[in-house]
Short mmCIF file of C-alpha atoms and ligand atoms in Angstrom, two decimals:
data_model
loop_
_atom_site.label_atom_id
_atom_site.label_comp_id
_atom_site.label_asym_id
_atom_site.label_seq_id
_atom_site.Cartn_x
_atom_site.Cartn_y
_atom_site.Cartn_z
CA MET A 240 -0.82 -16.91 -14.37
CA THR A 241 -2.48 -13.91 -12.76
CA THR A 242 -1.76 -10.33 -13.80
CA TYR A 243 -1.33 -7.69 -11.11
CA LEU A 244 -0.88 -3.94 -11.50
CA ILE A 245 1.84 -2.58 -9.25
CA THR A 246 1.92 1.19 -8.82
CA GLY A 247 5.29 2.48 -7.59
CA GLY A 248 6.87 -0.90 -8.31
CA CYS A 249 10.36 0.56 -8.88
CA GLY A 250 10.57 1.88 -5.32
CA PHE A 251 12.13 0.32 -2.24
CA ILE A 252 9.22 -1.82 -1.03
CA GLY A 253 7.66 -2.15 -4.49
CA SER A 254 10.78 -3.67 -6.08
CA HIS A 255 11.14 -6.31 -3.35
CA THR A 256 7.44 -7.14 -3.59
CA CYS A 257 7.65 -7.43 -7.39
CA LEU A 258 10.43 -9.96 -6.95
CA SER A 259 8.38 -12.03 -4.50
CA LEU A 260 5.39 -11.98 -6.88
CA LEU A 261 7.53 -12.90 -9.90
CA LYS A 262 8.92 -15.89 -8.01
CA ARG A 263 5.34 -17.02 -7.54
CA GLY A 264 4.85 -16.90 -11.32
CA HIS A 265 2.63 -13.84 -11.61
CA ASN A 266 2.60 -11.35 -14.50
CA LEU A 267 3.17 -7.78 -13.44
CA ILE A 268 2.34 -4.43 -14.98
CA ILE A 269 4.40 -1.80 -13.19
CA ILE A 270 3.56 1.88 -13.42
CA ASP A 271 6.08 4.27 -11.91
CA SER A 272 6.94 7.89 -12.63
CA ASN A 273 10.41 7.27 -11.14
CA ILE A 274 10.07 10.47 -9.16
CA ASN A 275 11.82 8.71 -6.30
CA SER A 276 13.32 5.65 -7.96
CA SER A 277 15.28 4.37 -10.91
CA GLN A 278 14.08 2.27 -13.81
CA ASN A 279 17.44 0.46 -13.55
CA VAL A 280 15.94 -1.57 -10.72
CA LEU A 281 14.24 -3.70 -13.39
CA GLY A 282 17.61 -4.83 -14.80
CA ARG A 283 18.60 -5.88 -11.28
CA ILE A 284 15.38 -7.85 -10.85
CA TYR A 285 16.11 -9.63 -14.15
CA LYS A 286 19.65 -10.33 -12.95
CA ILE A 287 18.39 -11.94 -9.74
CA GLY A 288 16.07 -14.00 -11.96
CA HIS A 289 18.98 -15.20 -14.10
CA ILE A 290 21.00 -16.18 -11.02
CA GLU A 291 18.02 -18.26 -9.92
CA ASN A 292 17.45 -19.58 -13.47
CA ASN A 293 14.27 -17.58 -14.05
CA HIS A 294 13.44 -15.24 -16.90
CA TYR A 295 11.33 -12.49 -15.42
CA GLU A 296 11.63 -10.36 -18.58
CA ASN A 297 8.52 -12.09 -19.98
CA GLN A 298 6.55 -11.47 -16.81
CA ILE A 299 6.99 -7.68 -16.53
CA THR A 300 5.44 -4.83 -18.50
CA PHE A 301 6.86 -1.50 -17.37
CA ILE A 302 5.06 1.77 -18.01
CA LYS A 303 6.81 4.96 -17.07
CA GLY A 304 3.91 7.14 -16.05
CA ASP A 305 2.21 9.08 -13.33
CA ILE A 306 -0.96 7.85 -11.63
CA LYS A 307 -2.18 11.45 -11.62
CA ASN A 308 -2.73 10.88 -15.35
CA TYR A 309 -6.06 9.05 -15.65
CA GLU A 310 -5.65 8.39 -19.38
CA ILE A 311 -2.50 6.30 -18.77
CA LEU A 312 -4.25 4.23 -16.13
CA LYS A 313 -7.26 3.71 -18.37
CA LYS A 314 -5.05 2.54 -21.22
CA ILE A 315 -3.27 0.07 -18.94
CA PHE A 316 -6.57 -1.59 -17.97
CA ILE A 317 -7.89 -1.61 -21.55
CA ASP A 318 -4.66 -3.02 -23.03
CA ALA A 319 -4.64 -5.79 -20.43
CA ILE A 320 -8.21 -6.74 -21.33
CA HIS A 321 -7.37 -6.74 -25.09
CA LYS A 322 -4.39 -9.02 -24.43
CA LYS A 323 -6.75 -11.35 -22.56
CA LYS A 324 -4.70 -10.87 -19.42
CA PRO A 325 -7.05 -8.64 -17.41
CA ILE A 326 -5.72 -7.12 -14.20
CA SER A 327 -6.87 -9.27 -11.29
CA GLY A 328 -5.66 -6.99 -8.53
CA VAL A 329 -3.56 -3.97 -7.65
CA ILE A 330 -0.84 -3.27 -5.13
CA HIS A 331 -0.73 0.47 -4.65
CA PHE A 332 2.72 1.67 -3.51
CA ALA A 333 2.94 4.89 -5.54
CA GLY A 334 3.17 7.83 -3.22
CA LEU A 335 5.45 10.44 -1.75
CA LYS A 336 6.62 9.61 1.77
CA ALA A 337 8.86 12.29 3.29
CA VAL A 338 7.17 13.63 6.43
CA GLU A 339 9.09 16.89 6.56
CA GLU A 340 8.50 17.63 2.88
CA SER A 341 4.78 17.03 3.42
CA VAL A 342 4.75 19.69 6.15
CA LYS A 343 6.51 22.16 3.86
CA ASN A 344 4.53 21.33 0.73
CA PRO A 345 1.20 19.79 1.75
CA LEU A 346 -0.49 20.41 -1.62
CA LEU A 347 2.12 18.28 -3.35
CA TYR A 348 1.27 15.42 -0.98
CA TRP A 349 -2.49 15.78 -1.20
CA GLU A 350 -2.33 15.97 -4.98
CA ASN A 351 0.14 13.15 -5.54
CA ASN A 352 -1.06 10.72 -2.91
CA VAL A 353 -4.80 11.36 -2.71
CA PHE A 354 -5.65 12.61 -6.20
CA GLY A 355 -3.40 9.91 -7.68
CA SER A 356 -5.18 7.25 -5.62
CA ILE A 357 -8.63 8.52 -6.65
CA ASN A 358 -7.60 8.18 -10.31
CA LEU A 359 -6.45 4.65 -9.69
CA PHE A 360 -9.65 3.65 -7.88
CA LYS A 361 -11.76 5.22 -10.65
CA ALA A 362 -9.91 3.22 -13.29
CA MET A 363 -10.26 0.04 -11.22
CA LYS A 364 -14.00 0.62 -10.86
CA SER A 365 -14.42 1.30 -14.59
CA TYR A 366 -12.70 -1.95 -15.56
CA ASP A 367 -14.15 -4.24 -12.88
CA CYS A 368 -11.01 -4.70 -10.88
CA ASN A 369 -11.88 -4.64 -7.18
CA ILE A 370 -8.97 -6.25 -5.35
CA ILE A 371 -6.41 -3.90 -3.83
CA VAL A 372 -3.58 -3.96 -1.32
CA PHE A 373 -2.75 -0.43 -0.20
CA SER A 374 0.53 0.81 1.34
CA SER A 375 -0.63 2.52 4.49
CA SER A 376 1.56 3.45 7.42
CA ALA A 377 1.85 3.22 11.20
CA THR A 378 2.31 6.98 11.04
CA ILE A 379 -1.50 7.33 10.98
CA TYR A 380 -1.61 6.38 14.68
CA GLY A 381 0.26 9.51 15.75
CA ASN A 382 1.39 9.32 19.37
CA PRO A 383 -1.00 7.11 21.33
CA LYS A 384 -0.32 5.97 24.90
CA GLU A 385 -0.43 2.23 24.22
CA LYS A 386 2.86 0.31 24.20
CA PHE A 387 1.79 -1.83 21.24
CA PHE A 388 -0.36 -0.26 18.54
CA ARG A 389 -3.40 -2.30 17.55
CA GLU A 390 -5.44 -1.72 14.43
CA ASP A 391 -8.18 -0.18 16.58
CA THR A 392 -5.76 2.21 18.31
CA THR A 393 -6.90 5.82 17.85
CA ILE A 394 -5.99 7.22 14.47
CA GLN A 395 -4.49 10.67 14.81
CA PRO A 396 -1.98 11.58 12.10
CA MET A 397 0.52 14.28 13.07
CA ASN A 398 1.50 15.55 9.62
CA PRO A 399 0.07 15.94 6.09
CA TYR A 400 1.75 12.73 4.90
CA GLY A 401 -0.02 10.73 7.63
CA TYR A 402 -3.31 12.44 6.79
CA THR A 403 -3.01 11.46 3.11
CA LYS A 404 -2.60 7.80 4.13
CA PHE A 405 -5.55 7.97 6.51
CA THR A 406 -7.66 9.72 3.85
CA ILE A 407 -6.92 7.05 1.26
CA GLU A 408 -7.96 4.37 3.77
CA LYS A 409 -11.19 6.32 4.31
CA ILE A 410 -11.86 6.59 0.57
CA LEU A 411 -11.34 2.83 0.24
CA LYS A 412 -13.81 2.25 3.07
CA ASP A 413 -16.39 4.45 1.34
CA ILE A 414 -15.86 2.55 -1.92
CA TYR A 415 -16.29 -0.75 -0.09
CA ILE A 416 -19.58 0.35 1.50
CA SER A 417 -20.96 1.98 -1.67
CA SER A 418 -20.12 -1.05 -3.82
CA ASN A 419 -22.44 -3.18 -1.73
CA LYS A 420 -19.34 -4.67 -0.12
CA GLU A 421 -18.06 -6.19 -3.35
CA TRP A 422 -14.49 -4.96 -3.08
CA LYS A 423 -11.61 -6.83 -1.45
CA ILE A 424 -9.30 -4.38 0.26
CA ALA A 425 -6.26 -4.72 2.52
CA ASN A 426 -4.71 -1.63 4.06
CA LEU A 427 -1.27 -2.71 5.21
CA ARG A 428 0.00 -0.36 7.89
CA TYR A 429 3.76 -0.72 7.65
CA PHE A 430 6.03 -0.08 10.59
CA ASN A 431 9.74 0.57 9.74
CA PRO A 432 10.94 -1.42 6.71
CA ILE A 433 14.74 -1.68 6.39
CA GLY A 434 17.36 -4.07 4.98
CA ALA A 435 17.58 -5.27 1.40
CA HIS A 436 17.34 -8.39 -0.73
CA GLU A 437 20.03 -10.89 0.29
CA SER A 438 21.61 -10.74 -3.20
CA GLY A 439 22.72 -7.15 -2.55
CA LEU A 440 21.28 -6.27 -5.98
CA ILE A 441 18.19 -4.33 -4.91
CA GLY A 442 17.71 -2.10 -1.88
CA GLU A 443 16.72 1.32 -0.62
CA ASN A 444 17.94 4.14 -2.81
CA PRO A 445 17.34 7.55 -1.24
CA LEU A 446 18.00 10.13 -3.93
CA ASN A 447 18.85 12.85 -1.39
CA ILE A 448 20.38 12.88 2.12
CA PRO A 449 18.41 10.15 3.90
CA ASN A 450 15.97 11.25 6.61
CA ASN A 451 15.55 7.78 8.00
CA LEU A 452 17.77 6.13 10.53
CA PHE A 453 18.84 2.96 8.74
CA PRO A 454 20.03 4.39 5.40
CA TYR A 455 21.76 7.15 7.35
CA ILE A 456 23.63 4.58 9.47
CA CYS A 457 24.69 2.78 6.27
CA ARG A 458 26.14 5.99 4.87
CA VAL A 459 27.94 6.89 8.07
CA ALA A 460 29.46 3.39 8.17
CA TYR A 461 30.47 3.88 4.50
CA LYS A 462 32.08 7.19 5.53
CA ASN A 463 29.84 9.36 3.36
CA TYR A 464 28.99 11.27 6.53
CA LYS A 465 31.14 11.82 9.57
CA GLU A 466 28.70 10.69 12.22
CA LEU A 467 25.12 9.85 13.03
CA LYS A 468 23.22 12.40 15.08
CA ILE A 469 20.95 10.58 17.48
CA PHE A 470 17.89 12.74 17.97
CA GLY A 471 17.39 12.83 21.74
CA SER A 472 18.92 10.90 24.63
CA ASP A 473 16.30 11.86 27.19
CA TRP A 474 13.20 10.06 25.93
CA ASN A 475 11.23 8.04 28.44
CA THR A 476 12.58 4.72 27.11
CA TYR A 477 15.00 2.15 28.56
CA ASP A 478 18.12 3.85 27.14
CA GLY A 479 16.72 7.32 26.46
CA THR A 480 16.60 6.91 22.64
CA CYS A 481 13.49 6.34 20.52
CA ILE A 482 12.08 2.90 19.87
CA ARG A 483 10.78 1.65 16.54
CA ASP A 484 9.59 -1.66 15.09
CA TYR A 485 11.98 -2.48 12.23
CA ILE A 486 10.95 -5.12 9.70
CA HIS A 487 13.04 -6.73 6.96
CA VAL A 488 11.79 -5.47 3.59
CA VAL A 489 11.66 -9.04 2.22
CA ASP A 490 9.34 -10.05 5.07
CA LEU A 491 7.22 -7.04 4.24
CA ALA A 492 7.21 -8.04 0.56
CA GLU A 493 6.00 -11.50 1.52
CA ALA A 494 3.19 -9.97 3.57
CA HIS A 495 1.89 -8.38 0.34
CA CYS A 496 1.82 -11.76 -1.43
CA ALA A 497 0.02 -13.26 1.55
CA ALA A 498 -2.47 -10.37 1.56
CA LEU A 499 -3.24 -10.82 -2.15
CA ASP A 500 -3.68 -14.57 -1.67
CA TYR A 501 -5.99 -13.92 1.25
CA LEU A 502 -8.14 -11.46 -0.68
CA ILE A 503 -8.40 -13.73 -3.71
CA GLU A 504 -9.39 -16.77 -1.69
CA ASN A 505 -11.87 -15.08 0.64
CA LYS A 506 -15.16 -13.23 0.47
CA PRO A 507 -15.13 -9.45 -0.08
CA THR A 508 -13.80 -7.62 2.92
CA ILE A 509 -11.85 -4.58 4.06
CA LEU A 510 -8.87 -5.32 6.30
CA ASN A 511 -6.58 -3.03 8.25
CA LEU A 512 -3.42 -4.89 9.22
CA ASN A 513 -0.30 -3.86 11.13
CA ILE A 514 2.77 -5.20 9.37
CA GLY A 515 5.60 -5.15 11.87
CA THR A 516 7.54 -7.64 13.97
CA GLY A 517 6.11 -6.63 17.33
CA ILE A 518 9.67 -6.07 18.56
CA GLY A 519 10.89 -2.63 19.61
CA THR A 520 14.49 -1.56 18.99
CA SER A 521 16.03 1.66 20.28
CA VAL A 522 18.28 3.86 18.16
CA LEU A 523 21.28 2.85 20.30
CA GLU A 524 20.46 -0.84 19.97
CA MET A 525 20.24 -0.43 16.22
CA VAL A 526 23.62 1.29 16.04
CA ASN A 527 25.24 -1.36 18.26
CA THR A 528 23.74 -4.30 16.37
CA PHE A 529 24.78 -2.82 13.02
CA SER A 530 28.35 -2.32 14.26
CA LYS A 531 28.58 -5.79 15.74
CA VAL A 532 27.07 -7.73 12.83
CA ASN A 533 29.05 -5.88 10.17
CA LYS A 534 32.18 -5.37 12.23
CA ILE A 535 32.22 -1.69 11.40
CA ASP A 536 32.29 1.48 13.40
CA VAL A 537 29.28 3.83 13.37
CA PRO A 538 30.39 7.08 15.03
CA TYR A 539 27.53 9.01 16.65
CA SER A 540 26.77 11.90 18.92
CA PHE A 541 23.61 12.99 20.66
CA ALA A 542 21.61 15.92 19.31
CA ASN A 543 18.31 17.59 20.17
CA ARG A 544 15.07 15.75 19.67
CA ARG A 545 13.73 15.89 16.11
CA SER A 546 10.53 17.90 15.98
CA GLY A 547 7.42 15.75 15.69
CA ASP A 548 9.22 12.58 16.86
CA VAL A 549 7.40 10.03 18.96
CA PRO A 550 9.21 7.97 21.66
CA SER A 551 7.96 4.51 20.81
CA ILE A 552 6.13 2.89 17.88
CA VAL A 553 5.74 -0.89 18.05
CA ALA A 554 3.15 -3.04 16.30
CA ASP A 555 0.71 -5.40 17.84
CA ASN A 556 0.89 -7.69 14.79
CA LYS A 557 -1.35 -10.51 16.03
CA LEU A 558 -4.16 -9.79 13.58
CA ALA A 559 -1.83 -9.90 10.57
CA LEU A 560 -0.17 -13.13 11.75
CA LYS A 561 -3.53 -14.83 12.24
CA THR A 562 -5.28 -13.50 9.13
CA LEU A 563 -2.49 -13.83 6.59
CA ASN A 564 -0.81 -16.95 7.93
CA TRP A 565 2.39 -14.94 7.55
CA PHE A 566 5.13 -14.14 10.00
CA PRO A 567 8.37 -12.14 9.78
CA LYS A 568 11.30 -14.56 9.55
CA ARG A 569 14.32 -12.26 9.49
CA ASP A 570 15.78 -10.72 12.65
CA LEU A 571 17.58 -7.42 13.25
CA SER A 572 21.01 -8.95 12.53
CA GLU A 573 19.83 -10.06 9.09
CA MET A 574 18.33 -6.64 8.40
CA CYS A 575 21.70 -5.04 9.27
CA LYS A 576 23.73 -7.57 7.27
CA ASP A 577 21.59 -7.37 4.11
CA GLY A 578 21.26 -3.58 4.25
CA TRP A 579 25.04 -3.20 4.56
CA LYS A 580 25.67 -5.60 1.68
CA TRP A 581 23.43 -3.45 -0.53
CA GLN A 582 25.26 -0.30 0.60
CA ILE A 583 28.79 -1.57 -0.07
CA ASN A 584 27.87 -3.13 -3.42
CA ASN A 585 25.96 -0.04 -4.60
CA PRO A 586 27.44 3.11 -3.11
CA ASN A 587 25.80 5.09 -5.93
CA GLY A 588 22.48 3.30 -5.80
CA TYR A 589 21.31 2.11 -9.21
CA ASN A 590 23.67 4.33 -11.24
P1 NAD B 208 9.65 4.73 -2.60
O1 NAD B 208 9.68 6.20 -2.75
O2 NAD B 208 10.91 3.98 -2.70
O3 NAD B 208 8.60 4.10 -3.63
C1 NAD B 208 7.46 4.79 -4.07
C2 NAD B 208 7.44 4.70 -5.59
O4 NAD B 208 6.28 5.38 -6.08
C3 NAD B 208 8.66 5.36 -6.23
O5 NAD B 208 9.22 4.48 -7.17
C4 NAD B 208 8.09 6.61 -6.90
O6 NAD B 208 8.83 6.97 -8.05
C5 NAD B 208 6.68 6.17 -7.21
N1 NAD B 208 5.69 7.26 -7.30
C6 NAD B 208 5.46 8.25 -6.41
N2 NAD B 208 4.46 9.01 -6.84
C7 NAD B 208 4.04 8.51 -8.04
C8 NAD B 208 3.02 8.84 -8.95
N3 NAD B 208 2.22 9.88 -8.77
N4 NAD B 208 2.85 8.07 -10.06
C9 NAD B 208 3.65 7.00 -10.27
N5 NAD B 208 4.65 6.64 -9.44
C10 NAD B 208 4.82 7.38 -8.32
O7 NAD B 208 8.94 4.42 -1.20
P2 NAD B 208 8.77 3.04 -0.44
O8 NAD B 208 9.55 3.12 0.81
O9 NAD B 208 8.95 1.89 -1.36
O10 NAD B 208 7.24 3.16 -0.04
C11 NAD B 208 6.20 2.62 -0.83
C12 NAD B 208 4.87 3.02 -0.22
O11 NAD B 208 4.84 2.60 1.13
C13 NAD B 208 4.64 4.53 -0.20
O12 NAD B 208 3.30 4.77 -0.50
C14 NAD B 208 4.95 4.91 1.22
O13 NAD B 208 4.22 6.04 1.63
C15 NAD B 208 4.51 3.67 1.99
N6 NAD B 208 5.20 3.50 3.27
C16 NAD B 208 6.58 3.47 3.31
C17 NAD B 208 7.23 3.32 4.53
C18 NAD B 208 8.74 3.32 4.63
O14 NAD B 208 9.26 3.50 5.74
N7 NAD B 208 9.47 3.09 3.56
C19 NAD B 208 6.48 3.19 5.71
C20 NAD B 208 5.09 3.21 5.63
C21 NAD B 208 4.47 3.36 4.39
N1 UDP B 209 16.91 9.07 14.02
C1 UDP B 209 18.08 9.56 14.53
N2 UDP B 209 18.99 10.08 13.65
C2 UDP B 209 18.77 10.14 12.31
C3 UDP B 209 17.55 9.61 11.81
C4 UDP B 209 16.64 9.09 12.69
O1 UDP B 209 18.32 9.53 15.74
O2 UDP B 209 19.62 10.64 11.57
C5 UDP B 209 15.91 8.49 14.96
C6 UDP B 209 14.57 9.20 14.90
O3 UDP B 209 14.56 10.26 15.82
C7 UDP B 209 13.63 8.08 15.29
C8 UDP B 209 14.30 6.81 14.83
O4 UDP B 209 15.66 7.15 14.58
O5 UDP B 209 13.52 8.03 16.68
C9 UDP B 209 13.70 6.24 13.53
O6 UDP B 209 13.64 7.31 12.61
P1 UDP B 209 13.12 7.09 11.11
O7 UDP B 209 13.05 8.45 10.48
O8 UDP B 209 13.95 6.06 10.46
O9 UDP B 209 11.68 6.47 11.29
P2 UDP B 209 10.31 7.12 11.84
O10 UDP B 209 10.66 8.08 12.93
O11 UDP B 209 9.68 7.77 10.68
O12 UDP B 209 9.54 5.97 12.37
#
């Protein structure tokens, strides 16, 4: 049994990844401040375990804490060593992720995302833990001309959030070089994760009005909001609405397990990998698929373009497929079905 430290493990992607790791028999130490999540997610993970005849309670240690606090991180590493279950690797999800908020309050983002990450890397270095999978984002590419974004596509973040992700990747690269290339690092550049676990017990839980398309569609379909505003109908795309690469969150979770396996089995390296499906879907296609699969109306109207939006973001995911021996298995219909199941079973999230 290997022990992994999961920062931000109560969040949307973190909780699904924890479940995938637990199924593989790993021990997890989760640190989360719950600034954008609920601790109740753990009870749901245990419940899924019981349904599947597993008892994940023994595999999880939860610490409510902030990675900006170095002393907490230090204690986590020391305690694990004393228990003779040293931390073999880290998946680093903890971060703030709202683009607009990062424009309004950049210091909050630099402090939380970058300073928090530096603390984590310092603690890892001090306690000889040098395997890390980092939650990066396709947002670091900005608005390049290419139809499919490759890992070597120009990096040009368009907002403070994107810059924090790019900066953390850069810090990791510097650590890798300065450590005489002893670290094993995977920067996973996520495209647009949506959907939920098929049980309907865990899913995305925006604490405020959602900014993102998919949770907003769910709430319109649930009649929390009257209609979806589609931001722009005059983009240079096949139906005039923006295109994104949506990936089922469980496929994304499995990519993390594959990345950890890869790092453990291979020589030290630093990898940048696009984690998407390689398939572009327009906003209108998303709305239509959601309506059709779930047999529910999603009223919408067209509005002005959202500032800072980019017409098309689709992954070239060949490097990830080849390196990780992983591929996304769930299509758009499954994303819509599972996301809707989560919405109707949990209209108040984890409360
Ligand atoms: P999320 O907000 O659901 O999860 C992030 C978790 O980190 C939350 O549980 C939050 O409470 C915790 N957290 C934040 N700051 C913390 C701190 N200083 N100390 C401890 N815990 C802290 O977001 P998510 O969608 O699961 O995203 C996870 C990671 O993936 C984030 O780093 C995000 O930037 C990145 N990412 C997300 C997307 C997306 O579309 N969801 C896309 C690309 C990258
Ligand atoms: N979008 C929209 N209405 C909304 C939310 C999003 O039309 O209420 C559009 C948005 O303009 C973008 C796409 O849906 O083109 C995906 O947006 P999201 O915020 O989910 O992802 P991101 O733009 O960050 O990739």
